[in-house]
Amino acid sequence: AQKVTQAQTEISVVEKEDVTLDCVYETRDTTYYLFWYKQPPSGELVFLIRRNSFDEQNEISGRYSWNFQKSTSSFNFTITASQVVDSAVYFCALSAYHTGGFKTIFGAGTRLFVKA
Amino acid sequence: DGGITQSPKYLFRKEGQNVTLSCEQNLNHDAMYWYRQDPGQGLRLIYYSQIVNDFQKGDIAEGYSVSREKKESFPLTVTSAQKNPTAFYLCASSRPRAGDTEAFFGQGTRLTVV
């Protein structure tokens, strides 16, 4: 069975602080994909990053960085020098192929408040 | 512009009535998904479809039905059997090839049953 756990329900920071959002996953598949999505108040989810299970390289994109560690089944997301526009709900997701197609499940999400 | 269109954005229905939520995509994606979002519970998978005329139950399929007669369309019917249908519903699509499986989401339909 697949499971994604985002233990942090809400995080509140002051602008310019760094913040890390945690994601822990469970799967028996050897080939799988991990994702982070951002959901602004408008409701539409926006894709941020994808990682496959064979690629443990960390990635940096501007103020965003991701740390993938298979040994601890974690895929954490760090925002450096946070800004008010980063306020949103962030979802971690896990996808693997099952009968009939790719099945993607999501964590419960972490709501991030960035105060000016 | 390519994308996913969900309609309507807000939907009100009386208890006991079936209601169908529309989802159309022009991204030429093979796979389509329906999720339900409730406060504090993230997104839960209702149904997913890899190809036309085939679909699979997700984790919370009871009380819902879907069809996939065309590649572009994946409507979701919330039946009267769904005990707590009030929620935010999100449709997504993806091109499920290796290394290329991120999903694109519609703007969602907020269903309220009164």
Coordinates of C-alpha atoms in Angstrom, one line a residue:
Chain A
A1 CA 0.0 0.0 0.0
Q2 CA 1.1 3.6 -0.7
K3 CA 1.0 6.3 1.9
V4 CA 2.2 9.9 2.1
T5 CA 2.6 11.6 5.5
Q6 CA 2.9 15.4 5.9
A7 CA 3.1 15.7 9.7
Q8 CA 3.1 19.5 9.7
T9 CA -0.5 20.7 9.4
E10 CA 0.3 24.5 9.5
I11 CA 3.5 26.5 9.6
S12 CA 3.8 30.2 10.2
V13 CA 6.9 32.1 9.5
V14 CA 8.0 35.7 9.0
E15 CA 9.1 36.9 5.6
K16 CA 12.7 36.1 4.8
E17 CA 12.9 33.1 7.1
D18 CA 13.8 29.7 5.7
V19 CA 11.2 27.0 6.1
T20 CA 11.3 23.2 5.5
L21 CA 8.2 21.2 4.7
D22 CA 8.5 17.5 5.6
C23 CA 7.2 14.6 3.6
V24 CA 7.6 10.9 4.4
Y25 CA 6.3 8.2 2.1
E26 CA 5.6 4.4 2.1
T27 CA 5.6 2.2 -0.9
R28 CA 6.5 -1.4 -1.9
D29 CA 7.1 -0.4 -5.4
T30 CA 10.7 -0.1 -6.6
T31 CA 9.8 2.3 -9.3
Y32 CA 7.9 5.3 -8.2
Y33 CA 7.7 9.1 -8.6
L34 CA 7.5 11.8 -5.9
F35 CA 6.0 15.2 -6.4
W36 CA 5.4 18.5 -4.7
Y37 CA 2.5 20.7 -5.7
K38 CA 1.4 24.2 -4.5
Q39 CA -2.2 25.1 -4.0
P40 CA -2.8 28.9 -3.8
P41 CA -6.1 30.3 -2.6
S42 CA -7.6 30.0 -6.1
G43 CA -7.7 26.2 -5.6
E44 CA -5.8 25.0 -8.7
L45 CA -2.8 22.8 -7.9
V46 CA 0.5 23.9 -9.5
F47 CA 3.2 21.3 -10.1
L48 CA 6.6 22.2 -8.6
I49 CA 8.9 19.2 -8.9
R50 CA 9.1 15.5 -9.8
R51 CA 11.6 13.0 -8.7
N52 CA 11.9 9.3 -9.7
S53 CA 12.9 6.6 -7.3
F54 CA 16.3 6.1 -9.0
D55 CA 17.4 9.7 -8.8
E56 CA 18.4 10.9 -5.4
Q57 CA 20.1 14.0 -6.5
N58 CA 19.0 17.1 -4.6
E59 CA 17.7 19.9 -6.6
I60 CA 17.7 23.7 -6.3
S61 CA 15.4 26.0 -8.3
G62 CA 15.8 29.6 -7.2
R63 CA 14.6 29.9 -3.6
Y64 CA 13.3 26.3 -3.7
S65 CA 15.3 23.2 -2.9
W66 CA 14.4 19.5 -2.4
N67 CA 16.1 16.8 -0.4
F68 CA 15.3 13.2 -1.4
Q69 CA 16.6 10.5 0.8
K70 CA 15.5 6.9 0.1
S71 CA 17.1 5.6 3.3
T72 CA 14.6 7.5 5.3
S73 CA 11.8 7.6 2.7
S74 CA 11.7 11.3 2.9
F75 CA 11.3 14.0 0.3
N76 CA 11.6 17.4 2.1
F77 CA 11.0 20.8 0.5
T78 CA 12.8 23.9 1.7
I79 CA 11.9 27.5 0.8
T80 CA 14.8 29.9 1.4
A81 CA 14.1 33.6 2.3
S82 CA 10.3 33.0 2.2
Q83 CA 8.0 35.6 0.8
V84 CA 4.3 36.5 1.3
V85 CA 3.5 35.0 -2.1
D86 CA 4.7 31.6 -0.9
S87 CA 1.7 31.4 1.4
A88 CA -0.3 28.4 0.2
V89 CA -1.0 24.8 0.9
Y90 CA 1.8 22.5 -0.2
F91 CA 1.2 18.8 -1.1
C92 CA 3.6 16.0 -1.4
A93 CA 2.5 13.1 -3.7
L94 CA 3.6 9.6 -4.6
S95 CA 2.8 7.9 -7.9
A96 CA 3.4 4.3 -9.1
Y97 CA 2.0 2.1 -11.8
H98 CA -0.8 -0.2 -10.8
T99 CA -3.3 -2.2 -12.8
G100 CA -5.0 0.2 -15.1
G101 CA -2.6 3.0 -14.8
F102 CA -0.5 5.3 -12.6
K103 CA -2.1 5.8 -9.2
T104 CA -1.1 9.0 -7.5
I105 CA -1.9 9.6 -3.8
F106 CA -1.4 12.8 -1.9
G107 CA -0.4 13.8 1.6
A108 CA -2.8 15.8 3.8
G109 CA -0.9 19.0 2.9
T110 CA 0.9 21.7 4.9
R111 CA -0.5 25.2 5.0
L112 CA 2.2 27.8 5.0
F113 CA 1.6 31.3 6.3
V114 CA 4.3 33.8 5.5
K115 CA 3.8 37.1 7.4
A116 CA 5.2 40.4 6.2
Chain B
D1 CA -4.2 27.5 -24.7
G2 CA -4.0 23.9 -23.5
G3 CA -5.4 23.0 -20.2
I4 CA -8.1 21.3 -18.1
T5 CA -11.5 22.8 -17.7
Q6 CA -13.9 21.9 -14.9
S7 CA -17.4 23.2 -14.8
P8 CA -19.2 24.6 -13.1
K9 CA -17.0 26.2 -10.5
Y10 CA -19.8 26.1 -7.9
L11 CA -22.7 23.6 -7.8
F12 CA -25.6 23.3 -5.4
R13 CA -27.8 20.3 -5.3
K14 CA -30.6 19.0 -3.1
E15 CA -29.9 15.9 -1.1
G16 CA -30.8 12.7 -2.9
Q17 CA -30.2 14.0 -6.4
N18 CA -27.5 12.8 -8.7
V19 CA -25.1 15.4 -10.1
T20 CA -22.5 15.3 -12.8
L21 CA -19.3 17.3 -12.8
S22 CA -17.6 18.0 -16.1
C23 CA -13.9 17.7 -16.8
E24 CA -12.4 18.3 -20.3
Q25 CA -8.8 18.5 -21.3
N26 CA -7.1 19.5 -24.6
L27 CA -3.6 18.4 -23.6
N28 CA -3.8 15.1 -25.5
H29 CA -3.2 13.3 -22.2
D30 CA -4.0 9.6 -21.8
A31 CA -4.6 9.5 -18.1
M32 CA -7.3 11.4 -16.2
Y33 CA -8.1 11.5 -12.5
W34 CA -10.7 12.7 -10.0
Y35 CA -9.9 13.7 -6.5
R36 CA -11.9 14.9 -3.6
Q37 CA -10.5 17.5 -1.2
D38 CA -11.9 18.0 2.3
P39 CA -10.4 20.3 4.9
G40 CA -7.4 18.8 6.6
Q41 CA -7.5 15.6 4.5
G42 CA -5.6 16.5 1.4
L43 CA -6.7 15.0 -1.9
R44 CA -8.2 11.5 -2.0
L45 CA -8.4 9.6 -5.2
I46 CA -11.9 8.7 -6.5
Y47 CA -11.3 7.2 -9.9
Y48 CA -8.6 7.2 -12.5
S49 CA -8.5 6.3 -16.2
Q50 CA -5.5 5.3 -18.3
I51 CA -7.2 5.0 -21.6
V52 CA -10.6 5.5 -23.3
N53 CA -13.3 3.1 -22.1
D54 CA -11.3 1.9 -19.1
F55 CA -11.2 3.3 -15.6
Q56 CA -10.2 2.1 -12.1
K57 CA -11.6 2.7 -8.7
G58 CA -9.5 4.8 -6.4
D59 CA -9.5 4.8 -2.6
I60 CA -13.0 6.3 -2.1
A61 CA -15.0 5.3 -5.2
E62 CA -18.2 4.3 -3.3
G63 CA -21.1 6.6 -4.3
Y64 CA -19.4 7.9 -7.4
S65 CA -19.4 6.8 -11.1
V66 CA -17.4 7.9 -14.1
S67 CA -17.2 7.3 -17.9
R68 CA -14.4 7.7 -20.4
E69 CA -16.0 7.6 -23.8
K70 CA -13.6 10.2 -25.2
K71 CA -9.9 10.9 -24.5
E72 CA -10.7 14.5 -23.7
S73 CA -13.5 14.0 -21.3
F74 CA -13.9 12.3 -17.9
P75 CA -17.2 13.3 -16.2
L76 CA -17.8 12.3 -12.6
T77 CA -21.3 11.6 -11.3
V78 CA -22.0 12.0 -7.6
T79 CA -24.9 9.7 -6.9
S80 CA -27.4 9.8 -4.1
A81 CA -25.5 6.8 -2.5
Q82 CA -22.6 9.1 -1.6
K83 CA -23.3 9.9 2.1
N84 CA -21.3 13.1 2.4
P85 CA -20.9 14.6 -1.1
T86 CA -20.2 18.2 -0.1
A87 CA -16.6 18.8 -1.0
F88 CA -14.1 20.4 -3.4
Y89 CA -13.6 18.1 -6.5
L90 CA -10.5 18.3 -8.6
C91 CA -9.9 16.7 -12.0
A92 CA -6.4 16.1 -13.3
S93 CA -4.7 14.7 -16.3
S94 CA -1.2 13.4 -17.1
R95 CA 0.8 11.8 -19.9
P96 CA 1.8 8.6 -18.2
R97 CA 5.1 7.7 -19.8
A98 CA 8.2 6.9 -17.7
G99 CA 9.6 10.1 -16.2
D100 CA 6.8 12.2 -17.4
T101 CA 3.9 11.7 -15.0
E102 CA 3.2 15.0 -13.3
A103 CA -0.5 15.9 -13.3
F104 CA -2.1 19.1 -14.5
F105 CA -5.1 20.1 -12.5
G106 CA -8.3 22.0 -13.3
Q107 CA -9.6 24.8 -11.1
G108 CA -12.0 22.5 -9.2
T109 CA -15.7 22.3 -8.6
R110 CA -17.1 23.1 -5.2
L111 CA -20.2 21.0 -4.6
T112 CA -22.6 21.8 -1.9
V113 CA -25.5 19.5 -1.1
V114 CA -28.4 21.1 0.8

